[in-house]
Amino acid sequence: MRRLARAWRHPYLRWPKRVAVTLLLVLLLPTLAAGIALRVNYAGDLAPGTQTRNRDAIWLGHAWVDGRKGDADVKALAARLRSTGIRDLYVHAGPLEHDGTLPVTAYPSAGWLIAAVHRQLDGVRVQAWLGDELASEGPVGLRLERDATRAAVVRSTRQILAAGFDGVHFDLEPLHSGNRDYLSLLDDLHRVTKARGVPLSVAAHQIDPLPAANSVRGALTGHPKWWSQSYFGQVARRVDQIAVMSYDTAMPLESLYGGYVAQQTSLALEVTPKSTDLLMGLPFFHEDDMSHHGSAETVAAAVRGTRLGLSRTDRRREHFGVALYVDFAATESDWTAYREGWVR
């Protein structure tokens, strides 16, 4: 042991030690600083009036359109939603095929559901939630760069609206920041929805929280996570409603997650047109893995973070709300935290 200690003090071994310590500091100090900033961001007062504007939404699973749900289920859902600010239901009616087409067999009970919801919940819109895996990080998936594929997605949108849906909500992942083909698709889709007088809605990636963080992550992992704030704004200007998927953040503590949501809310508010509905996602699900820690990503933290961001950035914004993901994984405590923290 003494020999090892003497060897470590040898002049020829001092520089590797110094390099190792320097590298450790380079890695730890920015992480520590970011953590402190997020914790500070979670502190502060909530501005009066930063509650629901009755523009909230919820993602609903495929069981609502494939025959597994019935009238009793709609009545129970309506009873729960009447005391909330939820106006939009994103009902999973896909997924799209990789060529952009949508089988009619994917949503056999859509007509029944739409009629039942309209009877039970006046003013609530039933939007078709469509999506697919993009071939942006592998050989399999939908390819937005193909003109034929984008044209098929537009036809699928006309098809789903003809089935009676009150709008269409797209969730395409993983969608890298700066993708011009996606913007082109949104332009084409918006012409269709605008002509029918229904909303075009999208689920959005989180915004890059630090300069170049997305580029560094992409280079290290091959999986870029965030959109630039500029790209988020470009998407927001092309749609009627944009819902930030503000969960799966890998934050280890509730205070850090809440501070992160507050930051995301502010970043999104800064570039979203006032005429576009901006919704912040609430984690109505419970998992524990590398990207999601259930003890940290709570509904209460997300609601407080959302209200803090709104308080600091644009507390009078009317076209604003939260989106609940997802109905089939929600617990009573999730619903209570949403009602007590946001609906009031």
GROMACS .gro file of C-alpha atoms in nm:
model
  344
    1MET     CA    1   0.000   0.000   0.000
    2ARG     CA    2   0.287   0.240   0.087
    3ARG     CA    3   0.455   0.158  -0.243
    4LEU     CA    4   0.135   0.248  -0.429
    5ALA     CA    5   0.110   0.574  -0.237
    6ARG     CA    6   0.470   0.664  -0.316
    7ALA     CA    7   0.414   0.572  -0.683
    8TRP     CA    8   0.113   0.803  -0.703
    9ARG     CA    9   0.328   1.089  -0.578
   10HIS     CA   10   0.594   1.022  -0.841
   11PRO     CA   11   0.649   1.330  -1.068
   12TYR     CA   12   0.572   1.133  -1.381
   13LEU     CA   13   0.227   1.044  -1.247
   14ARG     CA   14   0.127   1.388  -1.127
   15TRP     CA   15   0.008   1.518  -1.465
   16PRO     CA   16  -0.241   1.231  -1.529
   17LYS     CA   17  -0.386   1.298  -1.184
   18ARG     CA   18  -0.422   1.668  -1.259
   19VAL     CA   19  -0.582   1.594  -1.595
   20ALA     CA   20  -0.828   1.356  -1.433
   21VAL     CA   21  -0.923   1.612  -1.168
   22THR     CA   22  -0.960   1.882  -1.432
   23LEU     CA   23  -1.184   1.663  -1.649
   24LEU     CA   24  -1.394   1.574  -1.346
   25LEU     CA   25  -1.442   1.942  -1.264
   26VAL     CA   26  -1.524   2.024  -1.625
   27LEU     CA   27  -1.799   1.763  -1.618
   28LEU     CA   28  -1.933   1.827  -1.270
   29LEU     CA   29  -1.931   2.205  -1.242
   30PRO     CA   30  -2.172   2.277  -1.531
   31THR     CA   31  -2.402   2.001  -1.403
   32LEU     CA   32  -2.393   2.145  -1.051
   33ALA     CA   33  -2.454   2.497  -1.181
   34ALA     CA   34  -2.748   2.380  -1.393
   35GLY     CA   35  -2.896   2.196  -1.095
   36ILE     CA   36  -2.871   2.505  -0.874
   37ALA     CA   37  -3.030   2.719  -1.147
   38LEU     CA   38  -3.324   2.479  -1.182
   39ARG     CA   39  -3.374   2.463  -0.806
   40VAL     CA   40  -3.379   2.843  -0.788
   41ASN     CA   41  -3.617   2.847  -1.085
   42TYR     CA   42  -3.862   2.636  -0.883
   43ALA     CA   43  -3.879   2.897  -0.607
   44GLY     CA   44  -4.086   3.213  -0.608
   45ASP     CA   45  -4.444   3.331  -0.595
   46LEU     CA   46  -4.727   3.227  -0.824
   47ALA     CA   47  -4.909   3.516  -0.989
   48PRO     CA   48  -5.283   3.544  -0.925
   49GLY     CA   49  -5.495   3.407  -1.206
   50THR     CA   50  -5.242   3.152  -1.331
   51GLN     CA   51  -5.494   2.869  -1.341
   52THR     CA   52  -5.689   2.697  -1.615
   53ARG     CA   53  -5.822   2.898  -1.908
   54ASN     CA   54  -6.049   2.604  -1.995
   55ARG     CA   55  -5.819   2.512  -2.284
   56ASP     CA   56  -5.668   2.195  -2.135
   57ALA     CA   57  -5.643   1.859  -2.310
   58ILE     CA   58  -5.593   1.491  -2.237
   59TRP     CA   59  -5.446   1.208  -2.442
   60LEU     CA   60  -5.679   0.906  -2.456
   61GLY     CA   61  -5.575   0.552  -2.547
   62HIS     CA   62  -5.681   0.344  -2.845
   63ALA     CA   63  -5.944   0.154  -2.644
   64TRP     CA   64  -6.185   0.443  -2.701
   65VAL     CA   65  -6.212   0.375  -3.077
   66ASP     CA   66  -6.148   0.002  -3.115
   67GLY     CA   67  -6.461  -0.129  -2.944
   68ARG     CA   68  -6.330  -0.190  -2.592
   69LYS     CA   69  -6.513   0.109  -2.441
   70GLY     CA   70  -6.889   0.156  -2.409
   71ASP     CA   71  -7.153   0.409  -2.304
   72ALA     CA   72  -7.083   0.358  -1.933
   73ASP     CA   73  -6.719   0.450  -1.991
   74VAL     CA   74  -6.813   0.772  -2.170
   75LYS     CA   75  -7.050   0.868  -1.888
   76ALA     CA   76  -6.776   0.808  -1.630
   77LEU     CA   77  -6.527   1.009  -1.834
   78ALA     CA   78  -6.776   1.294  -1.874
   79ALA     CA   79  -6.844   1.301  -1.500
   80ARG     CA   80  -6.471   1.334  -1.432
   81LEU     CA   81  -6.406   1.600  -1.696
   82ARG     CA   82  -6.699   1.831  -1.617
   83SER     CA   83  -6.517   1.965  -1.311
   84THR     CA   84  -6.198   2.040  -1.505
   85GLY     CA   85  -6.072   2.278  -1.773
   86ILE     CA   86  -6.038   2.010  -2.039
   87ARG     CA   87  -6.169   2.109  -2.382
   88ASP     CA   88  -5.980   1.872  -2.614
   89LEU     CA   89  -5.957   1.493  -2.621
   90TYR     CA   90  -5.665   1.353  -2.824
   91VAL     CA   91  -5.797   1.007  -2.904
   92HIS     CA   92  -5.544   0.762  -3.044
   93ALA     CA   93  -5.684   0.668  -3.385
   94GLY     CA   94  -5.364   0.545  -3.555
   95PRO     CA   95  -5.088   0.471  -3.585
   96LEU     CA   96  -5.012   0.570  -3.942
   97GLU     CA   97  -4.850   0.314  -4.162
   98HIS     CA   98  -4.487   0.387  -4.250
   99ASP     CA   99  -4.602   0.503  -4.596
  100GLY     CA  100  -4.834   0.763  -4.440
  101THR     CA  101  -5.160   0.578  -4.501
  102LEU     CA  102  -5.419   0.507  -4.231
  103PRO     CA  103  -5.625   0.184  -4.228
  104VAL     CA  104  -5.997   0.246  -4.181
  105THR     CA  105  -5.999  -0.060  -3.956
  106ALA     CA  106  -5.788   0.129  -3.698
  107TYR     CA  107  -6.082   0.330  -3.561
  108PRO     CA  108  -6.406   0.129  -3.600
  109SER     CA  109  -6.586   0.294  -3.306
  110ALA     CA  110  -6.489   0.655  -3.383
  111GLY     CA  111  -6.837   0.761  -3.493
  112TRP     CA  112  -6.995   0.624  -3.176
  113LEU     CA  113  -6.737   0.791  -2.952
  114ILE     CA  114  -6.764   1.133  -3.115
  115ALA     CA  115  -7.144   1.131  -3.092
  116ALA     CA  116  -7.138   1.009  -2.731
  117VAL     CA  117  -6.887   1.273  -2.620
  118HIS     CA  118  -7.084   1.550  -2.792
  119ARG     CA  119  -7.399   1.439  -2.609
  120GLN     CA  120  -7.231   1.425  -2.270
  121LEU     CA  121  -6.984   1.716  -2.289
  122ASP     CA  122  -7.096   2.034  -2.458
  123GLY     CA  123  -6.807   2.218  -2.625
  124VAL     CA  124  -6.550   1.941  -2.586
  125ARG     CA  125  -6.367   1.853  -2.910
  126VAL     CA  126  -6.264   1.502  -3.008
  127GLN     CA  127  -5.941   1.516  -3.203
  128ALA     CA  128  -5.781   1.221  -3.380
  129TRP     CA  129  -5.438   1.149  -3.237
  130LEU     CA  130  -5.219   1.023  -3.523
  131GLY     CA  131  -4.851   0.943  -3.521
  132ASP     CA  132  -4.574   0.708  -3.618
  133GLU     CA  133  -4.209   0.639  -3.557
  134LEU     CA  134  -3.990   0.840  -3.791
  135ALA     CA  135  -3.695   0.684  -3.973
  136SER     CA  136  -3.471   0.963  -3.845
  137GLU     CA  137  -3.244   0.741  -3.635
  138GLY     CA  138  -3.280   0.404  -3.804
  139PRO     CA  139  -3.390   0.223  -4.119
  140VAL     CA  140  -3.751   0.163  -4.011
  141GLY     CA  141  -4.025   0.423  -3.990
  142LEU     CA  142  -4.208   0.699  -4.172
  143ARG     CA  143  -3.988   0.906  -4.405
  144LEU     CA  144  -4.090   1.269  -4.415
  145GLU     CA  145  -3.834   1.348  -4.685
  146ARG     CA  146  -4.044   1.155  -4.939
  147ASP     CA  147  -4.304   1.362  -5.122
  148ALA     CA  148  -4.530   1.059  -5.162
  149THR     CA  149  -4.526   0.991  -4.789
  150ARG     CA  150  -4.619   1.348  -4.696
  151ALA     CA  151  -4.898   1.343  -4.956
  152ALA     CA  152  -5.030   1.021  -4.802
  153VAL     CA  153  -5.034   1.180  -4.455
  154VAL     CA  154  -5.242   1.466  -4.594
  155ARG     CA  155  -5.486   1.217  -4.750
  156SER     CA  156  -5.505   1.030  -4.419
  157THR     CA  157  -5.593   1.358  -4.248
  158ARG     CA  158  -5.878   1.421  -4.490
  159GLN     CA  159  -5.990   1.063  -4.429
  160ILE     CA  160  -5.994   1.094  -4.049
  161LEU     CA  161  -6.175   1.429  -4.059
  162ALA     CA  162  -6.436   1.277  -4.290
  163ALA     CA  163  -6.500   1.025  -4.011
  164GLY     CA  164  -6.628   1.314  -3.799
  165PHE     CA  165  -6.334   1.411  -3.577
  166ASP     CA  166  -6.323   1.772  -3.457
  167GLY     CA  167  -5.954   1.812  -3.538
  168VAL     CA  168  -5.630   1.621  -3.576
  169HIS     CA  169  -5.334   1.593  -3.339
  170PHE     CA  170  -4.997   1.468  -3.465
  171ASP     CA  171  -4.717   1.308  -3.266
  172LEU     CA  172  -4.423   1.210  -3.487
  173GLU     CA  173  -4.104   1.098  -3.312
  174PRO     CA  174  -3.807   1.122  -3.300
  175LEU     CA  175  -3.827   1.451  -3.487
  176HIS     CA  176  -3.497   1.635  -3.504
  177SER     CA  177  -3.475   2.010  -3.469
  178GLY     CA  178  -3.461   2.196  -3.800
  179ASN     CA  179  -3.647   1.932  -4.005
  180ARG     CA  180  -3.778   2.129  -4.303
  181ASP     CA  181  -3.987   1.842  -4.438
  182TYR     CA  182  -4.196   1.851  -4.120
  183LEU     CA  183  -4.260   2.222  -4.165
  184SER     CA  184  -4.366   2.160  -4.524
  185LEU     CA  185  -4.604   1.888  -4.407
  186LEU     CA  186  -4.757   2.121  -4.148
  187ASP     CA  187  -4.817   2.386  -4.415
  188ASP     CA  188  -5.004   2.129  -4.626
  189LEU     CA  189  -5.199   1.994  -4.329
  190HIS     CA  190  -5.302   2.338  -4.207
  191ARG     CA  191  -5.457   2.419  -4.543
  192VAL     CA  192  -5.675   2.109  -4.504
  193THR     CA  193  -5.780   2.173  -4.143
  194LYS     CA  194  -5.836   2.544  -4.199
  195ALA     CA  195  -6.066   2.471  -4.492
  196ARG     CA  196  -6.273   2.246  -4.266
  197GLY     CA  197  -6.268   2.490  -3.973
  198VAL     CA  198  -6.102   2.248  -3.732
  199PRO     CA  199  -5.775   2.275  -3.536
  200LEU     CA  200  -5.437   2.134  -3.635
  201SER     CA  201  -5.259   2.025  -3.320
  202VAL     CA  202  -4.912   1.876  -3.262
  203ALA     CA  203  -4.711   1.725  -2.979
  204ALA     CA  204  -4.377   1.903  -2.952
  205HIS     CA  205  -4.033   1.809  -2.826
  206GLN     CA  206  -3.883   2.007  -2.538
  207ILE     CA  207  -3.674   2.317  -2.610
  208ASP     CA  208  -3.294   2.312  -2.583
  209PRO     CA  209  -3.233   2.432  -2.223
  210LEU     CA  210  -2.868   2.532  -2.283
  211PRO     CA  211  -2.681   2.664  -2.586
  212ALA     CA  212  -2.555   2.370  -2.796
  213ALA     CA  213  -2.684   2.110  -2.546
  214ASN     CA  214  -2.880   1.937  -2.821
  215SER     CA  215  -2.577   1.925  -3.053
  216VAL     CA  216  -2.357   1.779  -2.780
  217ARG     CA  217  -2.615   1.517  -2.684
  218GLY     CA  218  -2.668   1.425  -3.049
  219ALA     CA  219  -2.295   1.384  -3.108
  220LEU     CA  220  -2.251   1.168  -2.796
  221THR     CA  221  -2.562   0.951  -2.820
  222GLY     CA  222  -2.689   0.975  -3.177
  223HIS     CA  223  -3.027   1.074  -3.030
  224PRO     CA  224  -3.085   1.452  -3.020
  225LYS     CA  225  -3.351   1.527  -2.760
  226TRP     CA  226  -3.446   1.893  -2.791
  227TRP     CA  227  -3.564   2.144  -3.049
  228SER     CA  228  -3.405   2.484  -3.073
  229GLN     CA  229  -3.626   2.765  -2.949
  230SER     CA  230  -3.630   2.908  -3.300
  231TYR     CA  231  -3.750   2.581  -3.452
  232PHE     CA  232  -4.019   2.546  -3.185
  233GLY     CA  233  -4.146   2.889  -3.288
  234GLN     CA  234  -4.150   2.789  -3.654
  235VAL     CA  235  -4.367   2.489  -3.570
  236ALA     CA  236  -4.594   2.690  -3.338
  237ARG     CA  237  -4.664   2.944  -3.612
  238ARG     CA  238  -4.792   2.670  -3.843
  239VAL     CA  239  -5.047   2.511  -3.610
  240ASP     CA  240  -5.346   2.604  -3.397
  241GLN     CA  241  -5.232   2.413  -3.091
  242ILE     CA  242  -4.894   2.288  -2.968
  243ALA     CA  243  -4.852   2.059  -2.667
  244VAL     CA  244  -4.505   2.031  -2.514
  245MET     CA  245  -4.413   1.679  -2.403
  246SER     CA  246  -4.264   1.817  -2.081
  247TYR     CA  247  -4.190   1.481  -1.919
  248ASP     CA  248  -3.928   1.207  -1.955
  249THR     CA  249  -3.667   1.462  -1.851
  250ALA     CA  250  -3.436   1.233  -1.648
  251MET     CA  251  -3.453   1.482  -1.360
  252PRO     CA  252  -3.378   1.302  -1.030
  253LEU     CA  253  -3.557   1.540  -0.792
  254GLU     CA  254  -3.903   1.695  -0.785
  255SER     CA  255  -3.761   2.046  -0.736
  256LEU     CA  256  -3.529   2.011  -1.036
  257TYR     CA  257  -3.811   1.878  -1.252
  258GLY     CA  258  -4.042   2.161  -1.150
  259GLY     CA  259  -3.770   2.417  -1.223
  260TYR     CA  260  -3.712   2.256  -1.561
  261VAL     CA  261  -4.084   2.277  -1.647
  262ALA     CA  262  -4.085   2.643  -1.541
  263GLN     CA  263  -3.794   2.708  -1.778
  264GLN     CA  264  -3.960   2.514  -2.062
  265THR     CA  265  -4.284   2.709  -2.012
  266SER     CA  266  -4.103   3.041  -2.039
  267LEU     CA  267  -3.902   2.935  -2.343
  268ALA     CA  268  -4.217   2.815  -2.521
  269LEU     CA  269  -4.419   3.125  -2.432
  270GLU     CA  270  -4.151   3.351  -2.578
  271VAL     CA  271  -4.187   3.210  -2.930
  272THR     CA  272  -4.546   3.086  -2.949
  273PRO     CA  273  -4.792   3.324  -3.119
  274LYS     CA  274  -5.062   3.451  -2.885
  275SER     CA  275  -5.322   3.308  -3.122
  276THR     CA  276  -5.183   2.954  -3.087
  277ASP     CA  277  -5.288   2.736  -2.794
  278LEU     CA  278  -4.975   2.643  -2.597
  279LEU     CA  279  -5.020   2.343  -2.366
  280MET     CA  280  -4.764   2.208  -2.119
  281GLY     CA  281  -4.768   1.832  -2.070
  282LEU     CA  282  -4.843   1.681  -1.728
  283PRO     CA  283  -4.710   1.330  -1.647
  284PHE     CA  284  -5.023   1.126  -1.575
  285PHE     CA  285  -4.818   0.804  -1.581
  286HIS     CA  286  -4.577   0.630  -1.348
  287GLU     CA  287  -4.254   0.468  -1.465
  288ASP     CA  288  -3.898   0.447  -1.340
  289ASP     CA  289  -3.615   0.429  -1.588
  290MET     CA  290  -3.322   0.639  -1.707
  291SER     CA  291  -3.543   0.904  -1.867
  292HIS     CA  292  -3.827   0.918  -1.614
  293HIS     CA  293  -3.820   0.908  -1.235
  294GLY     CA  294  -4.171   0.885  -1.100
  295SER     CA  295  -4.078   1.032  -0.761
  296ALA     CA  296  -3.946   1.345  -0.937
  297GLU     CA  297  -4.182   1.390  -1.231
  298THR     CA  298  -4.501   1.449  -1.038
  299VAL     CA  299  -4.814   1.630  -1.151
  300ALA     CA  300  -4.782   1.872  -0.859
  301ALA     CA  301  -4.428   1.972  -0.965
  302ALA     CA  302  -4.530   2.006  -1.330
  303VAL     CA  303  -4.828   2.226  -1.239
  304ARG     CA  304  -4.623   2.450  -1.012
  305GLY     CA  305  -4.348   2.476  -1.275
  306THR     CA  306  -4.604   2.564  -1.540
  307ARG     CA  307  -4.758   2.833  -1.321
  308LEU     CA  308  -4.416   2.978  -1.235
  309GLY     CA  309  -4.321   3.002  -1.602
  310LEU     CA  310  -4.654   3.159  -1.685
  311SER     CA  311  -4.625   3.402  -1.391
  312ARG     CA  312  -4.282   3.522  -1.500
  313THR     CA  313  -4.329   3.537  -1.875
  314ASP     CA  314  -4.688   3.610  -1.978
  315ARG     CA  315  -4.934   3.560  -1.694
  316ARG     CA  316  -5.226   3.705  -1.891
  317ARG     CA  317  -5.184   3.469  -2.187
  318GLU     CA  318  -5.529   3.336  -2.273
  319HIS     CA  319  -5.439   3.069  -2.528
  320PHE     CA  320  -5.265   2.853  -2.272
  321GLY     CA  321  -5.329   2.530  -2.084
  322VAL     CA  322  -5.198   2.190  -1.980
  323ALA     CA  323  -5.223   1.849  -2.146
  324LEU     CA  324  -5.258   1.529  -1.944
  325TYR     CA  325  -5.065   1.221  -2.057
  326VAL     CA  326  -5.229   0.966  -2.043
  327ASP     CA  327  -5.579   0.856  -1.933
  328PHE     CA  328  -5.519   0.482  -1.890
  329ALA     CA  329  -5.218   0.527  -1.658
  330ALA     CA  330  -5.359   0.808  -1.442
  331THR     CA  331  -5.421   0.768  -1.068
  332GLU     CA  332  -5.664   0.949  -0.842
  333SER     CA  333  -5.372   1.140  -0.692
  334ASP     CA  334  -5.281   1.267  -1.042
  335TRP     CA  335  -5.631   1.397  -1.095
  336THR     CA  336  -5.637   1.555  -0.749
  337ALA     CA  337  -5.304   1.733  -0.807
  338TYR     CA  338  -5.432   1.867  -1.139
  339ARG     CA  339  -5.761   1.990  -0.993
  340GLU     CA  340  -5.614   2.142  -0.677
  341GLY     CA  341  -5.308   2.296  -0.840
  342TRP     CA  342  -5.444   2.410  -1.177
  343VAL     CA  343  -5.824   2.398  -1.193
  344ARG     CA  344  -5.907   2.534  -0.844
   0.00000   0.00000   0.00000
